[in-house]
mmCIF file of C-alpha atoms in Angstrom:
data_model
loop_
_atom_site.group_PDB
_atom_site.id
_atom_site.type_symbol
_atom_site.label_atom_id
_atom_site.label_comp_id
_atom_site.label_asym_id
_atom_site.label_seq_id
_atom_site.Cartn_x
_atom_site.Cartn_y
_atom_site.Cartn_z
ATOM 1 C CA ALA A 8 0.000 0.000 0.000
ATOM 2 C CA GLN A 9 1.098 3.546 -0.622
ATOM 3 C CA ARG A 10 1.925 5.972 2.173
ATOM 4 C CA VAL A 11 2.876 9.651 2.373
ATOM 5 C CA THR A 12 4.725 10.988 5.409
ATOM 6 C CA GLN A 13 5.142 14.617 6.384
ATOM 7 C CA PRO A 14 7.231 14.536 9.555
ATOM 8 C CA GLU A 15 6.669 18.139 10.643
ATOM 9 C CA LYS A 16 3.285 19.320 11.868
ATOM 10 C CA LEU A 17 4.461 22.900 12.152
ATOM 11 C CA LEU A 18 7.282 24.819 10.542
ATOM 12 C CA SER A 19 7.855 28.380 11.692
ATOM 13 C CA VAL A 20 10.277 30.677 9.867
ATOM 14 C CA PHE A 21 10.928 34.383 9.551
ATOM 15 C CA LYS A 22 10.143 36.332 6.412
ATOM 16 C CA GLY A 23 13.004 36.078 3.938
ATOM 17 C CA ALA A 24 14.308 32.790 5.355
ATOM 18 C CA PRO A 25 14.526 29.642 3.221
ATOM 19 C CA VAL A 26 11.787 27.070 3.582
ATOM 20 C CA GLU A 27 11.856 23.303 3.129
ATOM 21 C CA LEU A 28 8.740 21.230 3.779
ATOM 22 C CA LYS A 29 9.591 17.547 3.915
ATOM 23 C CA CYS A 30 7.659 14.749 2.225
ATOM 24 C CA ASN A 31 8.572 11.099 1.995
ATOM 25 C CA TYR A 32 6.566 8.393 0.322
ATOM 26 C CA SER A 33 6.391 4.654 0.019
ATOM 27 C CA TYR A 34 5.000 3.043 -3.102
ATOM 28 C CA SER A 35 6.207 0.059 -5.043
ATOM 29 C CA GLY A 36 5.318 1.511 -8.437
ATOM 30 C CA SER A 37 6.179 4.745 -10.196
ATOM 31 C CA PRO A 38 4.184 7.474 -8.465
ATOM 32 C CA GLU A 39 3.194 10.943 -9.408
ATOM 33 C CA LEU A 40 3.650 13.464 -6.615
ATOM 34 C CA PHE A 41 1.883 16.714 -5.879
ATOM 35 C CA TRP A 42 1.792 19.515 -3.364
ATOM 36 C CA TYR A 43 -1.562 20.934 -2.335
ATOM 37 C CA VAL A 44 -2.038 24.078 -0.251
ATOM 38 C CA GLN A 45 -4.854 25.410 1.893
ATOM 39 C CA TYR A 46 -4.731 29.089 2.816
ATOM 40 C CA SER A 47 -6.806 30.363 5.707
ATOM 41 C CA ARG A 48 -10.529 30.207 4.901
ATOM 42 C CA GLN A 49 -9.866 28.898 1.395
ATOM 43 C CA ARG A 50 -10.285 25.559 -0.301
ATOM 44 C CA LEU A 51 -7.618 22.964 -0.719
ATOM 45 C CA GLN A 52 -5.947 23.587 -4.072
ATOM 46 C CA LEU A 53 -3.144 22.261 -6.212
ATOM 47 C CA LEU A 54 0.174 24.074 -5.818
ATOM 48 C CA LEU A 55 2.446 22.066 -8.067
ATOM 49 C CA ARG A 56 3.064 18.634 -9.572
ATOM 50 C CA HIS A 57 6.391 16.956 -10.151
ATOM 51 C CA ILE A 58 5.774 16.034 -13.787
ATOM 52 C CA SER A 59 5.462 19.696 -14.735
ATOM 53 C CA ARG A 60 8.808 20.656 -13.186
ATOM 54 C CA GLU A 61 7.288 24.048 -12.556
ATOM 55 C CA SER A 62 7.931 26.806 -10.058
ATOM 56 C CA ILE A 63 4.741 28.197 -8.567
ATOM 57 C CA LYS A 64 4.818 31.261 -6.295
ATOM 58 C CA GLY A 65 8.567 30.675 -5.971
ATOM 59 C CA PHE A 66 8.117 27.094 -4.723
ATOM 60 C CA THR A 67 9.831 24.124 -6.343
ATOM 61 C CA ALA A 68 9.889 20.419 -5.555
ATOM 62 C CA ASP A 69 12.133 17.704 -6.943
ATOM 63 C CA LEU A 70 11.210 14.063 -6.935
ATOM 64 C CA ASN A 71 14.085 11.997 -5.549
ATOM 65 C CA LYS A 72 13.283 8.369 -6.271
ATOM 66 C CA GLY A 73 16.391 7.107 -4.497
ATOM 67 C CA GLU A 74 15.377 8.755 -1.242
ATOM 68 C CA THR A 75 11.623 8.475 -2.025
ATOM 69 C CA SER A 76 11.232 12.150 -1.211
ATOM 70 C CA PHE A 77 9.470 15.140 -2.697
ATOM 71 C CA HIS A 78 10.437 18.078 -0.517
ATOM 72 C CA LEU A 79 8.942 21.517 -1.183
ATOM 73 C CA LYS A 80 11.379 24.420 -1.189
ATOM 74 C CA LYS A 81 11.367 28.172 -1.426
ATOM 75 C CA PRO A 82 14.481 30.308 -1.075
ATOM 76 C CA PHE A 83 12.817 33.332 0.566
ATOM 77 C CA ALA A 84 9.583 32.887 2.502
ATOM 78 C CA GLN A 85 6.853 35.522 2.378
ATOM 79 C CA GLU A 86 4.137 36.135 4.957
ATOM 80 C CA GLU A 87 1.492 35.191 2.392
ATOM 81 C CA ASP A 88 3.010 31.703 2.194
ATOM 82 C CA SER A 89 1.552 30.929 5.623
ATOM 83 C CA ALA A 90 -0.822 27.988 5.049
ATOM 84 C CA MET A 91 -1.302 24.228 5.416
ATOM 85 C CA TYR A 92 0.695 22.232 2.892
ATOM 86 C CA TYR A 93 -0.157 18.668 1.939
ATOM 87 C CA CYS A 94 1.988 16.299 -0.057
ATOM 88 C CA ALA A 95 0.001 13.830 -2.161
ATOM 89 C CA LEU A 96 0.702 10.743 -4.254
ATOM 90 C CA MET A 97 -1.169 9.324 -7.217
ATOM 91 C CA ARG A 98 -0.716 5.667 -8.079
ATOM 92 C CA THR A 99 -0.062 4.571 -11.636
ATOM 93 C CA GLY A 100 -3.323 4.293 -13.532
ATOM 94 C CA ARG A 101 -5.427 5.802 -10.750
ATOM 95 C CA ARG A 102 -6.717 9.302 -10.236
ATOM 96 C CA ALA A 103 -7.432 9.476 -6.545
ATOM 97 C CA LEU A 104 -4.767 11.004 -4.329
ATOM 98 C CA THR A 105 -3.274 9.740 -1.084
ATOM 99 C CA PHE A 106 -2.435 12.669 1.174
ATOM 100 C CA GLY A 107 0.080 13.163 3.932
ATOM 101 C CA SER A 108 -0.977 14.598 7.283
ATOM 102 C CA GLY A 109 0.096 18.106 6.353
ATOM 103 C CA THR A 110 2.544 20.718 7.600
ATOM 104 C CA ARG A 111 1.488 24.133 8.785
ATOM 105 C CA LEU A 112 3.902 26.791 7.571
ATOM 106 C CA GLN A 113 3.976 29.927 9.648
ATOM 107 C CA VAL A 114 5.984 32.840 8.238
ATOM 108 C CA GLN A 115 6.613 35.495 10.834
ATOM 109 C CA PRO A 116 7.308 39.134 9.971
ATOM 110 C CA GLU B 29 -16.412 29.176 -13.322
ATOM 111 C CA ALA B 30 -18.443 27.923 -10.364
ATOM 112 C CA GLY B 31 -16.550 25.683 -8.001
ATOM 113 C CA VAL B 32 -17.549 22.459 -6.272
ATOM 114 C CA ALA B 33 -20.588 23.116 -4.103
ATOM 115 C CA GLN B 34 -21.261 21.282 -0.851
ATOM 116 C CA SER B 35 -23.991 21.440 1.748
ATOM 117 C CA PRO B 36 -24.576 21.693 4.573
ATOM 118 C CA ARG B 37 -21.430 23.482 5.725
ATOM 119 C CA TYR B 38 -21.932 22.425 9.334
ATOM 120 C CA LYS B 39 -23.916 19.672 11.012
ATOM 121 C CA ILE B 40 -24.157 18.603 14.634
ATOM 122 C CA ILE B 41 -25.883 15.324 15.461
ATOM 123 C CA GLU B 42 -26.105 12.823 18.287
ATOM 124 C CA LYS B 43 -24.440 9.440 17.905
ATOM 125 C CA ARG B 44 -26.633 6.831 16.247
ATOM 126 C CA GLN B 45 -28.448 9.517 14.240
ATOM 127 C CA SER B 46 -28.138 9.782 10.482
ATOM 128 C CA VAL B 47 -26.792 12.566 8.265
ATOM 129 C CA ALA B 48 -26.501 13.248 4.554
ATOM 130 C CA PHE B 49 -24.117 15.486 2.653
ATOM 131 C CA TRP B 50 -24.618 16.753 -0.852
ATOM 132 C CA CYS B 51 -22.081 17.662 -3.508
ATOM 133 C CA ASN B 52 -22.414 19.312 -6.902
ATOM 134 C CA PRO B 53 -19.164 19.032 -8.891
ATOM 135 C CA ILE B 54 -17.837 21.423 -11.503
ATOM 136 C CA SER B 55 -19.788 21.115 -14.731
ATOM 137 C CA GLY B 56 -18.209 18.593 -17.081
ATOM 138 C CA HIS B 57 -16.104 16.862 -14.442
ATOM 139 C CA ALA B 58 -16.646 13.137 -14.830
ATOM 140 C CA THR B 59 -14.808 12.040 -11.697
ATOM 141 C CA LEU B 60 -16.084 12.781 -8.201
ATOM 142 C CA TYR B 61 -14.436 11.964 -4.880
ATOM 143 C CA TRP B 62 -15.486 11.999 -1.254
ATOM 144 C CA TYR B 63 -12.713 12.448 1.286
ATOM 145 C CA GLN B 64 -12.876 12.363 5.083
ATOM 146 C CA GLN B 65 -10.546 14.684 6.973
ATOM 147 C CA ILE B 66 -10.259 14.113 10.704
ATOM 148 C CA LEU B 67 -8.733 16.947 12.727
ATOM 149 C CA GLY B 68 -4.941 16.899 12.481
ATOM 150 C CA GLN B 69 -4.882 14.438 9.599
ATOM 151 C CA GLY B 70 -4.767 14.663 5.844
ATOM 152 C CA PRO B 71 -7.793 13.905 3.663
ATOM 153 C CA LYS B 72 -8.560 10.188 3.320
ATOM 154 C CA LEU B 73 -10.388 8.877 0.257
ATOM 155 C CA LEU B 74 -13.750 7.301 1.013
ATOM 156 C CA ILE B 75 -15.115 6.746 -2.478
ATOM 157 C CA GLN B 76 -14.403 7.675 -6.085
ATOM 158 C CA PHE B 77 -16.988 7.814 -8.866
ATOM 159 C CA GLN B 78 -16.394 7.876 -12.619
ATOM 160 C CA ASN B 79 -19.646 9.281 -14.025
ATOM 161 C CA ASN B 80 -22.207 7.264 -12.020
ATOM 162 C CA GLY B 81 -20.055 4.182 -11.483
ATOM 163 C CA VAL B 82 -17.921 3.430 -8.426
ATOM 164 C CA VAL B 83 -14.183 3.209 -9.162
ATOM 165 C CA ASP B 84 -12.881 2.760 -5.623
ATOM 166 C CA ASP B 85 -14.763 2.365 -2.354
ATOM 167 C CA SER B 86 -12.211 0.202 -0.573
ATOM 168 C CA GLN B 87 -11.923 2.590 2.388
ATOM 169 C CA LEU B 88 -15.633 3.297 2.789
ATOM 170 C CA PRO B 89 -17.046 1.779 6.017
ATOM 171 C CA LYS B 90 -19.925 0.148 4.230
ATOM 172 C CA ASP B 91 -21.743 -0.899 7.365
ATOM 173 C CA ARG B 92 -22.625 2.731 8.043
ATOM 174 C CA PHE B 93 -21.560 4.845 5.070
ATOM 175 C CA SER B 94 -23.194 4.920 1.650
ATOM 176 C CA ALA B 95 -22.806 7.166 -1.365
ATOM 177 C CA GLU B 96 -24.493 7.520 -4.692
ATOM 178 C CA ARG B 97 -24.187 9.527 -7.876
ATOM 179 C CA LEU B 98 -27.312 8.505 -9.714
ATOM 180 C CA LYS B 99 -27.215 10.710 -12.803
ATOM 181 C CA GLY B 100 -23.474 11.130 -12.995
ATOM 182 C CA VAL B 101 -23.589 14.678 -11.669
ATOM 183 C CA ASP B 102 -24.603 15.389 -8.041
ATOM 184 C CA SER B 103 -23.637 13.027 -5.268
ATOM 185 C CA THR B 104 -24.878 12.276 -1.765
ATOM 186 C CA LEU B 105 -22.883 10.762 1.085
ATOM 187 C CA LYS B 106 -24.877 9.280 3.967
ATOM 188 C CA ILE B 107 -23.852 8.090 7.400
ATOM 189 C CA GLN B 108 -26.264 5.905 9.346
ATOM 190 C CA PRO B 109 -25.864 5.406 12.250
ATOM 191 C CA ALA B 110 -23.174 7.937 13.106
ATOM 192 C CA LYS B 111 -20.426 7.242 15.628
ATOM 193 C CA LEU B 112 -18.312 9.679 17.619
ATOM 194 C CA GLU B 113 -15.288 8.868 15.458
ATOM 195 C CA ASP B 114 -17.154 10.085 12.348
ATOM 196 C CA SER B 115 -16.606 13.681 13.486
ATOM 197 C CA ALA B 116 -14.639 15.167 10.619
ATOM 198 C CA VAL B 117 -14.775 17.432 7.604
ATOM 199 C CA TYR B 118 -16.202 15.685 4.555
ATOM 200 C CA LEU B 119 -14.643 17.016 1.392
ATOM 201 C CA CYS B 120 -16.026 16.564 -2.074
ATOM 202 C CA ALA B 121 -13.732 16.981 -5.066
ATOM 203 C CA SER B 122 -14.036 16.594 -8.810
ATOM 204 C CA SER B 123 -11.678 16.304 -11.746
ATOM 205 C CA LEU B 124 -11.625 16.223 -15.508
ATOM 206 C CA GLU B 125 -10.768 13.181 -17.581
ATOM 207 C CA PRO B 126 -7.037 12.581 -17.131
ATOM 208 C CA GLY B 127 -4.596 14.211 -19.455
ATOM 209 C CA VAL B 128 -1.033 15.383 -19.137
ATOM 210 C CA ALA B 129 -2.083 18.951 -18.473
ATOM 211 C CA ASN B 130 -4.547 18.230 -15.703
ATOM 212 C CA THR B 131 -3.233 15.036 -14.136
ATOM 213 C CA GLY B 132 -3.684 15.044 -10.402
ATOM 214 C CA GLU B 133 -5.635 18.268 -10.252
ATOM 215 C CA LEU B 134 -8.593 17.815 -7.996
ATOM 216 C CA PHE B 135 -10.945 20.711 -7.345
ATOM 217 C CA PHE B 136 -12.221 20.699 -3.788
ATOM 218 C CA GLY B 137 -15.350 22.040 -2.203
ATOM 219 C CA GLU B 138 -15.338 23.955 1.073
ATOM 220 C CA GLY B 139 -16.286 20.837 2.988
ATOM 221 C CA SER B 140 -19.036 19.811 5.380
ATOM 222 C CA ARG B 141 -18.002 19.787 9.026
ATOM 223 C CA LEU B 142 -19.709 17.053 11.042
ATOM 224 C CA THR B 143 -19.723 16.947 14.824
ATOM 225 C CA VAL B 144 -21.111 13.812 16.452
ATOM 226 C CA LEU B 145 -21.996 14.209 20.141
#
């Protein structure tokens, strides 16, 4: 069975500091990985997906199959980045996502 | 574009009572999901529909939970009888047919928060 682990429940940084939200997964196949974000009083929404190799709002994430990780990074945190971040995995041939437990990012001024 | 609509937003019931949640997905989205999110945890898939057929209900507690999507559009999730541990936010999501551009993009509703006393 697949599993997504986000070891930190809360990550607190100061504005301008680098951010790294950790995500590890276990899955025997070839997964697709995603980061979802939920800002205060907003819906859960897609932030980025590994297959697109995109940078969204300054965030990037690289899939490391050797370490089975998909950490989310941003070089300089902004206050508006404060939110809940969920790492999610999609199994080959399926569409439903398996989510991690989430990390709350708090960016202090 | 209208988003995924859910109702009610909040519901408080006593244990052993029943409750129903309704979801209207984004127009044209063939796939609909119900997720359960318990406080402090990530969303957990309960059931996935493709049009009006069930794709995956392996994590749905079928002794008390049921869901239907009769005409391939709206969906209803029912709990009967409710237990204390069913207290959670029930999230509905929908997605387009898969393609490279939209793979993995689920559109979520605001959720229905259930409290079982």
